[in-house]
Coordinates of C-alpha atoms in Angstrom, one line a residue:
M197 CA 45.8 157.4 164.8
K198 CA 42.5 159.1 164.0
N199 CA 43.0 159.2 160.2
L200 CA 43.0 163.0 160.4
L201 CA 45.4 165.9 159.8
T202 CA 45.6 166.2 163.6
D203 CA 47.4 162.9 163.9
I204 CA 50.5 165.2 163.5
S205 CA 51.3 166.4 167.0
G206 CA 50.9 170.2 167.5
V207 CA 48.3 170.6 164.7
R208 CA 44.7 171.5 165.3
V209 CA 41.8 172.1 162.9
G210 CA 38.6 174.2 163.3
H211 CA 35.5 174.9 161.2
A212 CA 33.0 177.7 161.0
D213 CA 30.2 177.7 158.5
D214 CA 26.8 179.1 157.8
A215 CA 24.0 176.8 156.5
A216 CA 22.0 179.6 154.9
L217 CA 25.2 181.0 153.2
A218 CA 26.2 177.5 152.1
S219 CA 29.8 178.4 152.7
G220 CA 32.4 178.4 155.4
V221 CA 36.0 178.4 156.6
T222 CA 38.5 175.9 157.9
A223 CA 41.5 177.0 159.9
V224 CA 44.7 174.9 160.4
I225 CA 46.5 176.1 163.6
F226 CA 50.1 175.1 164.4
D227 CA 51.0 175.2 168.1
K228 CA 54.5 176.2 167.1
P229 CA 55.6 177.8 163.8
A230 CA 55.9 175.2 161.1
V231 CA 58.3 175.4 158.1
A232 CA 56.1 175.5 155.0
S233 CA 55.9 176.0 151.2
I234 CA 53.3 175.7 148.5
D235 CA 52.8 174.2 145.1
V236 CA 50.1 175.5 142.7
R237 CA 49.1 173.5 139.6
G238 CA 45.6 174.8 138.6
G239 CA 45.0 177.5 136.1
G240 CA 42.7 179.7 138.3
P241 CA 44.1 179.8 141.9
G242 CA 43.1 182.3 144.6
T243 CA 45.7 182.6 147.4
R244 CA 46.8 185.0 150.1
E245 CA 50.5 185.3 151.3
A246 CA 51.5 182.6 148.8
T247 CA 54.7 184.5 147.9
V248 CA 55.8 184.3 151.6
L249 CA 56.1 180.5 150.9
D250 CA 58.3 181.0 147.8
L251 CA 61.8 179.7 148.3
Q252 CA 63.4 183.1 147.8
S253 CA 61.2 184.7 150.5
T254 CA 62.7 185.3 153.9
V255 CA 60.0 184.0 156.2
E256 CA 60.6 180.3 156.9
A257 CA 57.6 179.3 159.1
I258 CA 53.9 179.9 159.4
D259 CA 51.4 180.0 162.3
G260 CA 48.3 178.8 160.5
I261 CA 46.5 178.3 157.2
A262 CA 43.0 179.5 156.2
L263 CA 40.9 177.7 153.7
S264 CA 37.7 179.3 152.6
G265 CA 34.7 179.3 150.3
G266 CA 33.6 182.6 148.8
S267 CA 36.0 182.8 145.9
A268 CA 38.3 185.9 146.1
L269 CA 35.9 187.4 148.7
G270 CA 36.9 184.5 151.0
L271 CA 40.5 185.6 151.2
D272 CA 39.4 187.8 154.2
A273 CA 39.2 184.6 156.2
A274 CA 43.0 184.6 156.8
G275 CA 42.6 188.0 158.5
G276 CA 40.2 186.4 161.0
V277 CA 42.6 183.6 161.7
Q278 CA 45.4 186.2 162.1
A279 CA 43.2 188.2 164.6
W280 CA 42.7 185.1 166.7
L281 CA 46.4 184.2 166.7
A282 CA 47.3 187.8 167.6
E283 CA 45.1 187.6 170.6
Q284 CA 47.1 184.5 171.7
G285 CA 50.4 186.5 171.2
R286 CA 51.3 184.3 168.3
G287 CA 53.3 185.5 165.3
L288 CA 56.5 186.7 163.8
R289 CA 58.1 189.2 166.2
M290 CA 59.6 192.4 164.7
R291 CA 60.9 194.4 167.7
G292 CA 57.6 195.4 169.4
A293 CA 55.3 194.1 166.7
V294 CA 53.8 190.6 166.4
I295 CA 52.6 189.5 163.0
P296 CA 50.8 186.1 162.6
I297 CA 51.8 184.5 159.3
V298 CA 48.7 182.9 157.8
P299 CA 48.6 182.0 154.2
G300 CA 45.2 181.2 152.7
A301 CA 43.5 179.8 149.7
I302 CA 39.9 179.9 148.5
C303 CA 37.4 177.9 146.4
F304 CA 34.4 179.1 144.4
D305 CA 31.1 178.3 145.9
L306 CA 29.0 181.3 145.0
L307 CA 26.5 179.5 142.7
N308 CA 25.5 176.6 145.0
G309 CA 22.1 178.0 146.1
G310 CA 23.1 179.7 149.3
N311 CA 22.3 183.3 150.2
K312 CA 25.3 185.3 149.3
A313 CA 23.6 188.7 149.8
W314 CA 25.7 189.6 152.8
G315 CA 25.7 193.4 152.4
R316 CA 28.8 195.6 152.3
F317 CA 31.4 193.1 153.8
P318 CA 31.5 189.4 153.2
P319 CA 31.4 187.3 156.4
Y320 CA 34.6 185.4 155.9
R321 CA 36.8 187.3 158.3
D322 CA 34.4 186.6 161.2
L323 CA 34.1 183.0 160.1
G324 CA 37.9 182.7 160.0
Y325 CA 38.1 184.0 163.5
A326 CA 35.5 181.5 164.7
A327 CA 37.2 178.6 162.9
A328 CA 40.5 179.4 164.6
G329 CA 38.8 179.6 168.0
A330 CA 37.2 176.2 167.3
A331 CA 40.5 174.5 166.4
A332 CA 40.8 171.1 168.1
A333 CA 42.1 167.6 167.6
N334 CA 38.8 166.3 166.2
F335 CA 36.9 167.9 163.4
A336 CA 34.1 167.1 161.0
L337 CA 34.5 165.7 157.5
G338 CA 32.3 166.2 154.5
S339 CA 30.0 169.3 154.3
A340 CA 31.7 171.3 157.0
G341 CA 33.9 174.4 157.1
A342 CA 35.4 175.3 153.8
G343 CA 33.8 172.1 152.4
L344 CA 30.2 173.1 153.2
G345 CA 29.6 174.6 149.8
A346 CA 32.0 172.5 147.7
T347 CA 30.8 170.6 144.6
T348 CA 32.3 168.4 141.9
A349 CA 31.2 167.6 138.4
N350 CA 28.6 165.0 139.5
F351 CA 28.5 164.7 143.3
K352 CA 28.5 167.0 146.2
G353 CA 32.1 167.9 147.2
G354 CA 33.4 168.3 150.7
L355 CA 36.3 168.3 153.1
G356 CA 38.3 165.1 153.7
S357 CA 41.3 164.1 155.7
A358 CA 43.6 161.0 156.1
S359 CA 46.9 160.1 157.6
A360 CA 49.7 157.4 157.4
Q361 CA 53.3 156.9 158.3
T362 CA 56.4 155.7 156.5
E363 CA 58.1 152.5 157.4
G364 CA 60.5 154.4 159.6
G365 CA 57.6 155.9 161.6
V366 CA 57.5 159.4 160.1
K367 CA 53.9 160.6 160.0
V368 CA 52.2 162.5 157.2
A369 CA 48.6 163.6 157.0
A370 CA 46.4 165.6 154.5
L371 CA 43.3 167.7 154.5
A372 CA 41.5 168.5 151.3
V373 CA 38.6 170.8 150.3
V374 CA 37.3 169.1 147.2
N375 CA 35.6 171.6 144.8
A376 CA 37.0 170.2 141.5
V377 CA 35.8 170.9 138.0
G378 CA 36.2 167.1 137.4
S379 CA 34.9 164.0 139.0
V380 CA 36.3 162.0 142.0
T381 CA 34.3 158.9 140.9
V382 CA 34.8 156.7 137.9
G383 CA 31.9 157.8 135.7
D384 CA 28.7 158.1 137.6
G385 CA 29.2 154.9 139.5
P386 CA 30.2 154.2 143.1
W387 CA 33.9 153.7 142.5
F388 CA 36.5 156.2 143.5
W389 CA 39.5 156.9 141.4
A390 CA 41.5 156.7 144.6
A391 CA 40.3 153.2 145.3
P392 CA 43.8 151.5 145.1
F393 CA 45.0 153.5 148.0
E394 CA 41.9 153.0 150.3
I395 CA 42.5 151.7 153.8
G396 CA 39.9 149.8 155.8
G397 CA 36.9 150.8 153.7
E398 CA 37.3 154.4 154.6
F399 CA 35.4 155.6 151.6
G400 CA 33.0 152.7 150.9
G401 CA 35.3 149.8 150.0
R402 CA 33.9 149.6 146.5
G403 CA 37.2 149.1 144.7
L404 CA 37.4 149.8 141.0
P405 CA 35.0 148.6 138.3
P406 CA 35.8 145.2 136.8
S407 CA 36.3 146.9 133.4
F408 CA 36.3 150.4 132.0
D409 CA 34.1 151.6 129.1
P410 CA 34.5 154.8 127.0
D411 CA 31.7 156.6 129.0
M412 CA 33.6 156.1 132.2
L413 CA 36.6 157.9 130.7
R414 CA 34.9 160.8 129.1
A415 CA 35.3 164.2 130.7
R416 CA 32.6 165.2 133.2
L417 CA 33.1 168.9 133.9
K418 CA 31.2 171.1 136.3
G419 CA 29.3 173.8 134.5
G420 CA 30.0 172.2 131.0
P421 CA 31.0 174.7 128.3
E422 CA 29.9 177.6 130.5
A423 CA 32.4 176.9 133.2
T424 CA 35.0 179.5 134.0
S425 CA 38.4 179.4 135.6
A426 CA 37.1 181.0 138.8
E427 CA 34.5 178.3 139.6
N428 CA 36.6 175.4 140.9
T429 CA 39.6 174.3 142.9
T430 CA 40.8 171.6 145.2
L431 CA 42.7 172.9 148.3
A432 CA 45.0 170.7 150.2
V433 CA 47.2 170.9 153.3
V434 CA 49.8 168.2 153.8
V435 CA 51.6 168.2 157.2
T436 CA 54.4 165.9 158.4
D437 CA 56.3 165.6 161.7
A438 CA 59.6 165.3 159.7
L439 CA 62.3 167.9 160.1
L440 CA 62.4 169.6 156.7
T441 CA 63.9 172.7 155.2
K442 CA 61.8 175.1 153.2
P443 CA 63.1 173.7 149.9
Q444 CA 62.3 170.2 151.1
A445 CA 58.8 171.3 152.1
K446 CA 58.4 172.6 148.5
R447 CA 59.4 169.3 147.1
L448 CA 56.9 167.5 149.5
A449 CA 54.1 169.8 148.2
M450 CA 55.1 169.0 144.6
I451 CA 55.2 165.2 145.1
A452 CA 51.9 165.4 147.1
Q453 CA 50.2 167.0 144.1
T454 CA 50.4 163.5 142.5
G455 CA 47.6 162.5 144.9
M456 CA 45.2 164.9 143.1
A457 CA 46.0 163.1 139.8
R458 CA 45.2 159.8 141.5
A459 CA 41.9 161.0 142.9
I460 CA 40.4 163.5 140.4
Y461 CA 39.6 163.2 136.7
P462 CA 40.6 165.5 135.0
V463 CA 42.8 167.6 137.3
H464 CA 45.2 170.6 137.1
A465 CA 43.0 172.1 134.4
P466 CA 42.7 175.8 133.4
L467 CA 39.3 175.5 135.1
D468 CA 40.8 174.6 138.5
G469 CA 43.0 176.4 141.0
D470 CA 44.6 173.4 142.7
V471 CA 46.8 174.3 145.6
V472 CA 48.9 172.2 148.0
F473 CA 50.4 173.7 151.2
A474 CA 53.1 171.5 152.8
A475 CA 54.2 172.1 156.4
A476 CA 56.6 170.3 158.7
T477 CA 56.6 170.4 162.5
G478 CA 60.3 169.3 162.7
E479 CA 60.2 166.5 165.2
K480 CA 62.0 163.7 163.2
P481 CA 65.0 164.0 160.9
I482 CA 64.9 162.1 157.6
D483 CA 67.3 161.2 154.8
P484 CA 67.2 164.1 152.4
L485 CA 67.0 161.9 149.3
F486 CA 65.4 158.5 149.9
G487 CA 63.6 159.6 153.0
L488 CA 62.0 162.6 151.4
T489 CA 61.1 160.6 148.3
E490 CA 59.4 158.0 150.5
L491 CA 57.6 160.7 152.5
G492 CA 56.4 162.3 149.3
M493 CA 55.1 158.9 148.0
V494 CA 53.1 158.4 151.2
A495 CA 51.9 162.0 151.2
A496 CA 50.5 161.6 147.7
N497 CA 48.6 158.4 148.7
V498 CA 47.3 160.1 151.8
L499 CA 46.1 163.1 149.8
A500 CA 44.3 160.9 147.3
R501 CA 42.5 159.2 150.2
A502 CA 41.6 162.5 151.8
I503 CA 40.0 163.7 148.6
A504 CA 37.9 160.6 148.3
R505 CA 36.9 160.8 151.9
G506 CA 35.7 164.4 151.4
V507 CA 33.2 163.3 148.7
H508 CA 32.3 160.1 150.5
S509 CA 31.5 162.0 153.7
A510 CA 29.5 164.9 152.1
T511 CA 25.8 165.6 152.5
A512 CA 23.8 167.4 149.8
L513 CA 22.9 171.0 150.1
P514 CA 19.1 171.6 150.9
F515 CA 18.5 173.7 147.8
P516 CA 16.5 173.0 144.6
G517 CA 18.7 171.4 141.9
A518 CA 21.5 170.7 144.3
L519 CA 23.9 167.9 143.4
P520 CA 23.3 164.6 145.2
A521 CA 25.8 163.3 147.8
W522 CA 27.6 160.1 147.1
K523 CA 25.8 158.5 150.0
D524 CA 22.4 159.5 148.5
R525 CA 23.1 157.2 145.6
F526 CA 25.3 154.5 147.0
G527 CA 25.4 154.8 150.8

């Protein structure tokens, strides 16, 4: 296993970004339609086609997911991913029509120093198309794709991924774009809140501090009192090779949100837009009670690790006043 979302067979990931723009798009492409749902916990989400994933909606499966910077302007990215899928003949067939089903979510990266003077139309549709075309088994972590412009309260944010499997061999993997209002580290030190779940030194192997003082536990919020609900979010995609119904995928997304609470401090705030997509490729049947509970437990751990890896792998933006990367301080 590569410790990536693409450890799930039939899943590919692609990035497209622009260094001058300091923003980008990440596309998750399913080789076959995947049963999916969504769980939203933050107070300021930005999503496209989220209602398709509601349990009362008719559509069961999706063809891809678009994650983007650009705040609400980045929702165009899903249209680019749709265009690429349509060229491949992929999508929901309605008599003679083919409609790719591509939910999306965005994070705010408009104040990170990049040149956002793009003219009449934002570039995210074209970036979404390029990201879908670049989808592959291997992909970059850190400051890439939708994670290029991401930040946290004290360090550069980024895109992370991780994977694991249950004792019965069911795989689950996560991808996270970490643009949180809070912090992924304990205070301003080298320790990640997700340290108890780290495997093999994947984000530095620093563990937790020997003790906690009040300063470590105070709120570190990006933007301070001037922060607004539109400025932050953590976006996550959790995929498993289990055979799940749409309600079970919803439950998986809900349990996986626990991983955000293990990795970000504070989280699910009115200043965040935290979103978890959960998808299942349907290869392995599981017990609907114990099996789904165990899968959710592992998914939450994997998501916590992916969040820490996103910050650990990031590189600072080359602009005056840009936040340092974790590796600038502790690498």
